[in-house]
Short mmCIF file of C-alpha atoms in Angstrom, two decimals:
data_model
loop_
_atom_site.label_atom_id
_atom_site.label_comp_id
_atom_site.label_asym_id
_atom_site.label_seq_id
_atom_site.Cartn_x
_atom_site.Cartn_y
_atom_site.Cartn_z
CA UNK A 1 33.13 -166.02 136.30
CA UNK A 2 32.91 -168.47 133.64
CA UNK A 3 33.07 -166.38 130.41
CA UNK A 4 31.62 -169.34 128.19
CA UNK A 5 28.62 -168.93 130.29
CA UNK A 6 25.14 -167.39 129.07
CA UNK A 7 23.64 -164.19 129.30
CA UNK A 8 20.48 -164.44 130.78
CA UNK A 9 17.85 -161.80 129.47
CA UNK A 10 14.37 -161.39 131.16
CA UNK A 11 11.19 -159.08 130.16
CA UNK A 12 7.30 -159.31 130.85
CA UNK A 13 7.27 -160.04 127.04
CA UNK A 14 8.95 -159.44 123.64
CA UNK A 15 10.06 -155.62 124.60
CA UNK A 16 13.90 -157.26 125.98
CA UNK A 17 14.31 -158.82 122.51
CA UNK A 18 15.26 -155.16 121.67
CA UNK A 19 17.78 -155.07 124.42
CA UNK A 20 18.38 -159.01 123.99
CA UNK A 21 19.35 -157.59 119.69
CA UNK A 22 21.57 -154.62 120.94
CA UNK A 23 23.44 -157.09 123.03
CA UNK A 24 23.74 -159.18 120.19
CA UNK A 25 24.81 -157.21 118.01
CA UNK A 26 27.60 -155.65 119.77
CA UNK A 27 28.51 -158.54 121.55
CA UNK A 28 27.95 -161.45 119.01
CA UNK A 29 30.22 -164.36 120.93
CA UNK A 30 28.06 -164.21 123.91
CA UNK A 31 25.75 -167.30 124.69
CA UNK A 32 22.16 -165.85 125.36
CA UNK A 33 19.11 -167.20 127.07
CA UNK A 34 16.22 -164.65 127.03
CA UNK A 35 12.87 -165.51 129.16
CA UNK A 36 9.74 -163.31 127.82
CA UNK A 37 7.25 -164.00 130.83
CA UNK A 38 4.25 -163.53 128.17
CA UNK A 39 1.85 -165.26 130.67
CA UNK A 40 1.83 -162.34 132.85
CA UNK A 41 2.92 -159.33 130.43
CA UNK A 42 2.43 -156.14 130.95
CA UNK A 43 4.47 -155.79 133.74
CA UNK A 44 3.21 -152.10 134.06
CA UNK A 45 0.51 -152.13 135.01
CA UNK A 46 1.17 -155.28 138.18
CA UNK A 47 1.94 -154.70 141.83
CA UNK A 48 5.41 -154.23 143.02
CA UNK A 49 5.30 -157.99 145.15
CA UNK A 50 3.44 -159.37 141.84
CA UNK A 51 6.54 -158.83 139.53
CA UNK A 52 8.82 -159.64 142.54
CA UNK A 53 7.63 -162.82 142.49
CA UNK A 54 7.44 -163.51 138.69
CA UNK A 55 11.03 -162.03 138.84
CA UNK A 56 12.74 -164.63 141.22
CA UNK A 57 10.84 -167.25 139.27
CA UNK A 58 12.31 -166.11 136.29
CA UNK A 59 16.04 -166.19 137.79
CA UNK A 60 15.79 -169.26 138.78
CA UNK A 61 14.92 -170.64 135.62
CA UNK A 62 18.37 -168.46 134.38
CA UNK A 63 20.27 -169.74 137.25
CA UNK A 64 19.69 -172.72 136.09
CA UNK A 65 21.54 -173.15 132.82
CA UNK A 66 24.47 -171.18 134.82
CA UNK A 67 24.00 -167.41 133.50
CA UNK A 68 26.53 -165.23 134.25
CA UNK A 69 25.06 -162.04 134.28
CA UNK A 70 21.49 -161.81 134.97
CA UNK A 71 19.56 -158.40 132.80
CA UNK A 72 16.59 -157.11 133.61
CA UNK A 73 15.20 -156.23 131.00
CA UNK A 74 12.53 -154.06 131.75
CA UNK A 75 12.30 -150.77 133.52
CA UNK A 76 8.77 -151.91 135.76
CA UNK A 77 10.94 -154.86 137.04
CA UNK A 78 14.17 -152.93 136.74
CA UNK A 79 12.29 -150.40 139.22
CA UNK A 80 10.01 -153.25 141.38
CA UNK A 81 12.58 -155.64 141.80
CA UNK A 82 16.10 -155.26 141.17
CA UNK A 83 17.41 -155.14 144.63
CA UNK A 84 15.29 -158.10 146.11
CA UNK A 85 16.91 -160.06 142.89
CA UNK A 86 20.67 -159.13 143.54
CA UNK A 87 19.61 -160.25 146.78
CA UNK A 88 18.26 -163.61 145.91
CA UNK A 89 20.98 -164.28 143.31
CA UNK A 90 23.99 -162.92 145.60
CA UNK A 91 27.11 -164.21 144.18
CA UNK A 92 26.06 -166.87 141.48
CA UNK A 93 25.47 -164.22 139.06
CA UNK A 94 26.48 -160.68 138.28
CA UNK A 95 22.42 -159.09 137.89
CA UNK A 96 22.27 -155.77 135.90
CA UNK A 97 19.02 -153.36 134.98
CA UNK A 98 18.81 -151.63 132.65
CA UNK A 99 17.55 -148.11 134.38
CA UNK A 100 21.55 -147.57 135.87
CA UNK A 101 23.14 -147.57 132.57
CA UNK A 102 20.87 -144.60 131.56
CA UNK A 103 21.35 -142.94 134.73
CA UNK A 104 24.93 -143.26 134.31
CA UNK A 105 24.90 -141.88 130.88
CA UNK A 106 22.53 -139.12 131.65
CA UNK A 107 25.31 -138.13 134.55
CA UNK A 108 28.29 -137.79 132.24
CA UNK A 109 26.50 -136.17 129.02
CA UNK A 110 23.97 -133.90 130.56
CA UNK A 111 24.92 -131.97 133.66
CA UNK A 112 22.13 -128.85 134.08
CA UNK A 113 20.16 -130.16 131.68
CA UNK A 114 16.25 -131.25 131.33
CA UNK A 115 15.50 -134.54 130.51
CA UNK A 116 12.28 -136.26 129.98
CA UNK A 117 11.31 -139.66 130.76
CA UNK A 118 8.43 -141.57 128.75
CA UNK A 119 7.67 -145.24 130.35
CA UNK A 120 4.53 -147.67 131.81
CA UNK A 121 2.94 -146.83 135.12
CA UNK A 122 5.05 -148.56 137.20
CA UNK A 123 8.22 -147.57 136.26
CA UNK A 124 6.65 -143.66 136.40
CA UNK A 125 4.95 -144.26 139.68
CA UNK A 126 7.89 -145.75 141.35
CA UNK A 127 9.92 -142.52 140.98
CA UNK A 128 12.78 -144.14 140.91
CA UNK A 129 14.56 -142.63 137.95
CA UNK A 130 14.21 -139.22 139.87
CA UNK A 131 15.53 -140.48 143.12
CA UNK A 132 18.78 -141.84 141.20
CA UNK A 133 19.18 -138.34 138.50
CA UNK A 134 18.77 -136.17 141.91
CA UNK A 135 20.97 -138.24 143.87
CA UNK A 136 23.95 -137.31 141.25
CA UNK A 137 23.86 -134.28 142.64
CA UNK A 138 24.19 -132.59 138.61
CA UNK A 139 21.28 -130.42 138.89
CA UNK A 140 19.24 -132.27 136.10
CA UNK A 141 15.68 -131.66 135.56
CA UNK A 142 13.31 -134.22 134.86
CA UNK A 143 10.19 -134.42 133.42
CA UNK A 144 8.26 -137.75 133.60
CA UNK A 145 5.24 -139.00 131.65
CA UNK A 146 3.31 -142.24 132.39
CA UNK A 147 2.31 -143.27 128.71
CA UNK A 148 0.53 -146.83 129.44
CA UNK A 149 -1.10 -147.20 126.02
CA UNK A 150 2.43 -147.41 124.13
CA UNK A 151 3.95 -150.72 125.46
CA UNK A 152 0.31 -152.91 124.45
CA UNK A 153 0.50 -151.04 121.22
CA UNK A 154 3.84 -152.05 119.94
CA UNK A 155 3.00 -155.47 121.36
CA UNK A 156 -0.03 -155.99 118.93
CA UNK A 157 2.12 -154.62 116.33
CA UNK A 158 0.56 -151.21 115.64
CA UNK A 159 3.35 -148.73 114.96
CA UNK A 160 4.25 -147.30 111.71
CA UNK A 161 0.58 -146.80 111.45
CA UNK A 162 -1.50 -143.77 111.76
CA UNK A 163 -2.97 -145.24 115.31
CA UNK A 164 0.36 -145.20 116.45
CA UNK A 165 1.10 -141.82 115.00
CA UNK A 166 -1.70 -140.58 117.36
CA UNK A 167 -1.35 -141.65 119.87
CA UNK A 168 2.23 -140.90 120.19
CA UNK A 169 1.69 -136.92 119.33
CA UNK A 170 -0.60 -137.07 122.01
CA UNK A 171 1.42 -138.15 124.64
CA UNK A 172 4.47 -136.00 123.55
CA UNK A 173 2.56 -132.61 123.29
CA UNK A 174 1.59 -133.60 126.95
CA UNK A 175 2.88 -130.11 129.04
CA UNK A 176 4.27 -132.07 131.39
CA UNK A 177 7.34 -133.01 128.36
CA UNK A 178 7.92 -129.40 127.49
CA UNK A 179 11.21 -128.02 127.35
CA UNK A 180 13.08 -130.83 127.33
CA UNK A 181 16.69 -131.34 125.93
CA UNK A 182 16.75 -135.19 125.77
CA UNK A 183 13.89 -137.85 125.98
CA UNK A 184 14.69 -141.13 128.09
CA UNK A 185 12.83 -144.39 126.04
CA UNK A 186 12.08 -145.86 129.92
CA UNK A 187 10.67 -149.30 128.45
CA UNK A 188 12.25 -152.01 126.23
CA UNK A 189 9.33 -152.00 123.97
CA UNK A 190 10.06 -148.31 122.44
CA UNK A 191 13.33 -148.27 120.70
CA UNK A 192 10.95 -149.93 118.16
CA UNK A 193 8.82 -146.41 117.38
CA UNK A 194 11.96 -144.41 118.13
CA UNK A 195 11.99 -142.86 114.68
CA UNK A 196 8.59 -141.50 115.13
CA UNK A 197 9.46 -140.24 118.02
CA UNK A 198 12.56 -138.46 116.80
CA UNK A 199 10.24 -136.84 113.80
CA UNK A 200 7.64 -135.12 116.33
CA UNK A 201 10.56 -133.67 117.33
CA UNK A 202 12.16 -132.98 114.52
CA UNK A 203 15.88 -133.09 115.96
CA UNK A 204 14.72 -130.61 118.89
CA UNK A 205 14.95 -133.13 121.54
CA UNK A 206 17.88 -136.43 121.48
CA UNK A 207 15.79 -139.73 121.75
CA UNK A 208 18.24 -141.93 124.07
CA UNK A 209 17.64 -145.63 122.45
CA UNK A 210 17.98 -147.01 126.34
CA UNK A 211 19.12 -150.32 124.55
CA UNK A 212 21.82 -149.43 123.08
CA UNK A 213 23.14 -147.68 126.20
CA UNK A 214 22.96 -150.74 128.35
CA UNK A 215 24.25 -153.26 125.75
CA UNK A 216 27.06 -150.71 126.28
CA UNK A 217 27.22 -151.46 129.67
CA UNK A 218 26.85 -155.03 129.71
CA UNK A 219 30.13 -154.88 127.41
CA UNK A 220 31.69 -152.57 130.22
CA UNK A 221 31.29 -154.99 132.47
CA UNK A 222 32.43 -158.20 130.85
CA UNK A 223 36.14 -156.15 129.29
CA UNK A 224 36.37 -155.44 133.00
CA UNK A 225 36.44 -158.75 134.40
CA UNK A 226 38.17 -160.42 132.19
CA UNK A 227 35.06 -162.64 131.19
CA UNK A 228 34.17 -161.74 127.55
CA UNK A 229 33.65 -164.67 125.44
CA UNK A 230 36.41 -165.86 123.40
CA UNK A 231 34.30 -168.11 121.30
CA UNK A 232 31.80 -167.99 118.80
CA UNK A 233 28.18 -168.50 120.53
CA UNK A 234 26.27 -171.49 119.96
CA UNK A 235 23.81 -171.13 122.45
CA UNK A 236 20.64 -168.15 121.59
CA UNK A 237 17.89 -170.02 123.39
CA UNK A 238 14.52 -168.06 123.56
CA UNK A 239 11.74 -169.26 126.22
CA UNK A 240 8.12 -167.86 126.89
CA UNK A 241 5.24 -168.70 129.16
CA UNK A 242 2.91 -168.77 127.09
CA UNK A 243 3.12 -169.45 123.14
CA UNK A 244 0.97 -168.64 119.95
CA UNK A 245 2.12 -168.88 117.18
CA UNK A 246 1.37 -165.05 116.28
CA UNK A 247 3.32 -164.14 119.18
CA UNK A 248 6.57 -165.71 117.71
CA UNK A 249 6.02 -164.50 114.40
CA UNK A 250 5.73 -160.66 115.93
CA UNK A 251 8.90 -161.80 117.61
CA UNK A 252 11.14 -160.80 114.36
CA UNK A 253 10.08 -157.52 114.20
CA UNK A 254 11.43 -157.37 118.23
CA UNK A 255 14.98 -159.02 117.33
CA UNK A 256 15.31 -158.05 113.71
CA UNK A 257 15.40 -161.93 112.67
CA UNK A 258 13.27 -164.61 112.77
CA UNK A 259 13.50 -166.91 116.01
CA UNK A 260 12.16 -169.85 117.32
CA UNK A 261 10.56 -169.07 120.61
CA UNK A 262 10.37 -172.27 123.12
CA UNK A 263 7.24 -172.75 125.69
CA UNK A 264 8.33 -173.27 129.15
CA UNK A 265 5.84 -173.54 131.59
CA UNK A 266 7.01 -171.27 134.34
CA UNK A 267 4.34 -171.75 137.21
CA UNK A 268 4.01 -175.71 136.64
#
């Protein structure tokens, strides 16, 4: 693996930038190339095949300028299409989700515990953070809530705002979230109305910031295998497919900084 090589960072839209920042952040030699696939976003509400095939698309693109690790970062495509793209990639690319990382941490910090799980349609419907929780075999509980109007919300910009405030509470007093211990953020897009999460609480219930976890995980990996990056990065290149000029500007509120988004036209 060459550890001057990329990151390559994919979402449905601008949710990954939060993942793409975390990654940043704690990892600030790495090279990144994020993909937002904004002509097709939200994934949550697509077919399983549908963001399958905007997924290899997408990798190909990252395969491309010679990424070394592939993230998915977004828990519909993370649940839809993971396994078809480790399949696809093979060995050209170490490809990473970012619903294992959680699964992982949920194993080692709570054993007997209930957990809830907020997230888009897909990524609820797919069941697939239950199949991996039961298959640890650590007796955890979890409670799972398909909350569709949250990811198009943030996207539009409307948190820290008494719409957002709403609808929030009324997802979260949803009976299906009581007596939980810890609440799983299961899409990129959330970390950014975490604190109003945590205040419905009020400190009853953890909020796991999913983003942090698997920048924590992508690190993991590269210390492993030797393949950190001893240099300071020079590449942060940020592509979409399709571009306004709104879009990029709601873009620093995603990544914490202003960036210059580039339009590349995936399906041409």
């Amino acid at each position: 693996m060459n550890s001057s090589a990329a990151i390559g960072i994919f979402d449905s839209g601008i949710g990954g930038l939060t993942v793409a920042h975390a990654v940043t952040k704690l990892l600030p030699n790495e090279n990144i190339i994020y993909f937002g696939d904004t002509a097709h976003l939200p994934y949550g509400d697509k077919s399983a095949a549908a963001i399958q095939a905007y997924s290899i698309k997408i990798c190909n693109v990252l395969l491309q300028q010679k990424c070394k690790i592939i993230l998915i970062a977004c828990n519909s495509a993370s649940a839809a299409a993971y396994e078809l793209v480790k399949e696809y990639v093979g060995s050209k690319a170490k490809v990473m989700n970012v619903i294992d990382p959680v699964v992982n941490y949920i194993s080692e910090n709570y054993a007997g515990k209930t957990i809830g799980l907020i997230g888009t349609k897909q990524t609820v419907n797919s069941n697939i953070y239950r199949k991996k929780t039961d298959a640890l075999d650590k007796d955890i509980t979890l409670k799972s809530l398909a909350t569709p109007l949250l990811a198009p919300m943030i996207e539009e910009g409307f948190f820290n705002h008494n719409i957002s405030e709403s609808i929030i509470q009324e997802y979260l007093k949803n009976e299906e979230l009581n007596d939980i211990e810890a609440l799983i953020l299961g899409c990129t897009h959330y970390p950014l109305i975490k604190k109003q999460i945590e205040s419905y609480y009020k400190d009853a219930v953890t909020v796991l910031d999913t983003s942090e976890i698997v920048a924590k995980s992508v690190k993991e990996f590269l210390s492993e295998n030797n393949a950190l990056n001893a240099l300071n990065a020079h590449i942060k290149h940020f592509y979409v497919s399709d571009y306004t000029q709104s879009f990029e500007t709601s873009t620093k509120i995603f990544f914490g900084e202003q960036i210059r988004l580039e339009y590349y036209p995936l399906w041409e």
